């Protein structure tokens, strides 16, 4: 039987007929690239010269002392070009687009990091670029909208549905079914129809490969646990793949929002609220009602605010190969404050979920233990959200006076 | 997909009905509504007027929160129906009512998750119980339709599949072995509700569709006026009008339905 991208009962390719031929072409290109050693070399060279790979593995000495448990290392995807792990996937798909000879790329974005990375890739490779972004996310990640537009992309605010990430994905698919001859859809996470989960995870595996080499060099032994936040699951898959065959516990941290009991969260794998479903071209755990209608999700971080989750991670959960926890909005902001003060590092709100999840466990571990936290991105984009959460009066004053200036223009 | 089941299923009720109707008419008309939009009462009146005006068969869409293949008009109708409380159960009740009241075949159109959540077999059994004749599920390509097909075949429901201009001849033949009732041929790329050029290019595509299936063919996406339907005479068995009726109702009210349908037929 042809490989159709099933991971246990999850995955598949629930494609409208119009896209079947496009996916056949993409699949063929991807298979060729995956088997071609030179393709991965080309990819690594691009990431070393255009981006900042390998990204450092930082020993968080002060946080380690603060908690007094396991030694904490941070994998610094924030230092990747454009400030998040998203560039790993985007540059890889960009190379495939060149091979396919297409001239236009489209993408969905939640936090805006994937959108910025795609706009950057499009500028570098000379592609036209359109980014779909839920209206709610346009407002909460405004700095990234600004940069996407400056990079030459068209940003289309999506006003349908819940106006967040899943709705942006639907809209990108609607564009694709019209323009697939010229256009490639750069899906930003390890979700969607086959081969996207496998392909995005493959490009992101560079994180885990590097991290394993780096920790062996620094410590001469493996970590006991590694932590990553889980939106669609691409940065988690990236880190986890470095330790898949090792006695290392893989911990994914989902968005707990206002708390699981409130129902206002995006915890698909660690709450009882999700169930098997088929949407956006694949089968996984979705937050949906008993009719199969998708629910509204909530997270302080746009990038984790999503109803579905990688079919690969869903299967790993059911097989006990990874453990999933959640962190609430409040815990996330506390983790951010602590990390900034102690280490001089500003993680993205998405990444702060991994930090918060790790902080809950690290003090109870032995000082002989090591953990790695994946800092999937940097927090600059969150300046408005964080300023609101912290309630910084000086920032408010600045924004008001800036607004006054613009009004007088 | 198991490779054993490539015997074409027996012609179901729907195929026979279409062939009989075609003896009387050059082309049949299938219309579409989103159940519960703008309300179930309005939906009922729209169906009544459509049947009265001479529609041959109808698609009843069960609204879904993620209608990936639908354009702005039907997308908004899906959302509005859900916002005003449409549920799968209410849609079943509505479908039962219209199939009791009106003597044309009704089909469900919806997305795979609605069937999957309800239980594939239970869904097909319920369809059979309420008198719906088949379904169109655009995100179930044959490769992912194993359970769906077993359930539909078991309950004698037609499983309508889709051809697109991108579908190869070889693939059309494969799809044909699984389909029952008729084949839905997309007039073009894209989503529902955008304009379509009814040109000679389409003529050769539709000829290719016809050659690749033993079933009657329907053409939809962008069909909105009599000229479009006239173009399709001799090239397909059924013309499908979707978004345009919703637009008519939005602009002119429910009572515009009958006159609009008559303008297509007469
Ligand atoms: C910085 C950052 N981390 C994590 C995520 C979540 O995505 P994923 O789970 O695919 O890594 C995003 C998504 O926008 C992001 O921008």
XYZ file of C-alpha atoms in Angstrom, chain A residues 5 18 31 85 102 111 127 134 162 183 189 196 205 220 237 244 321 334 345 356 371 375 386 392 400:
25
model
C 0.866 9.425 6.130
C -8.996 19.454 -6.916
C 10.428 11.994 -1.423
C 12.213 27.842 14.652
C 6.526 27.688 -8.659
C 1.927 34.400 16.040
C 8.542 34.674 -4.936
C -6.839 35.743 11.667
C -13.028 32.272 15.179
C 1.483 28.571 -5.926
C 3.394 23.333 11.407
C 3.018 18.085 5.630
C 14.574 17.726 13.034
C 28.979 13.956 27.913
C 8.712 17.356 16.822
C 13.571 9.478 19.926
C 6.203 7.888 23.815
C 5.423 34.424 35.438
C 16.636 36.040 27.689
C 6.617 27.131 32.666
C 16.885 19.086 31.047
C 13.119 28.250 23.259
C 3.191 41.329 27.614
C 3.423 48.673 32.589
C -0.722 57.247 24.159
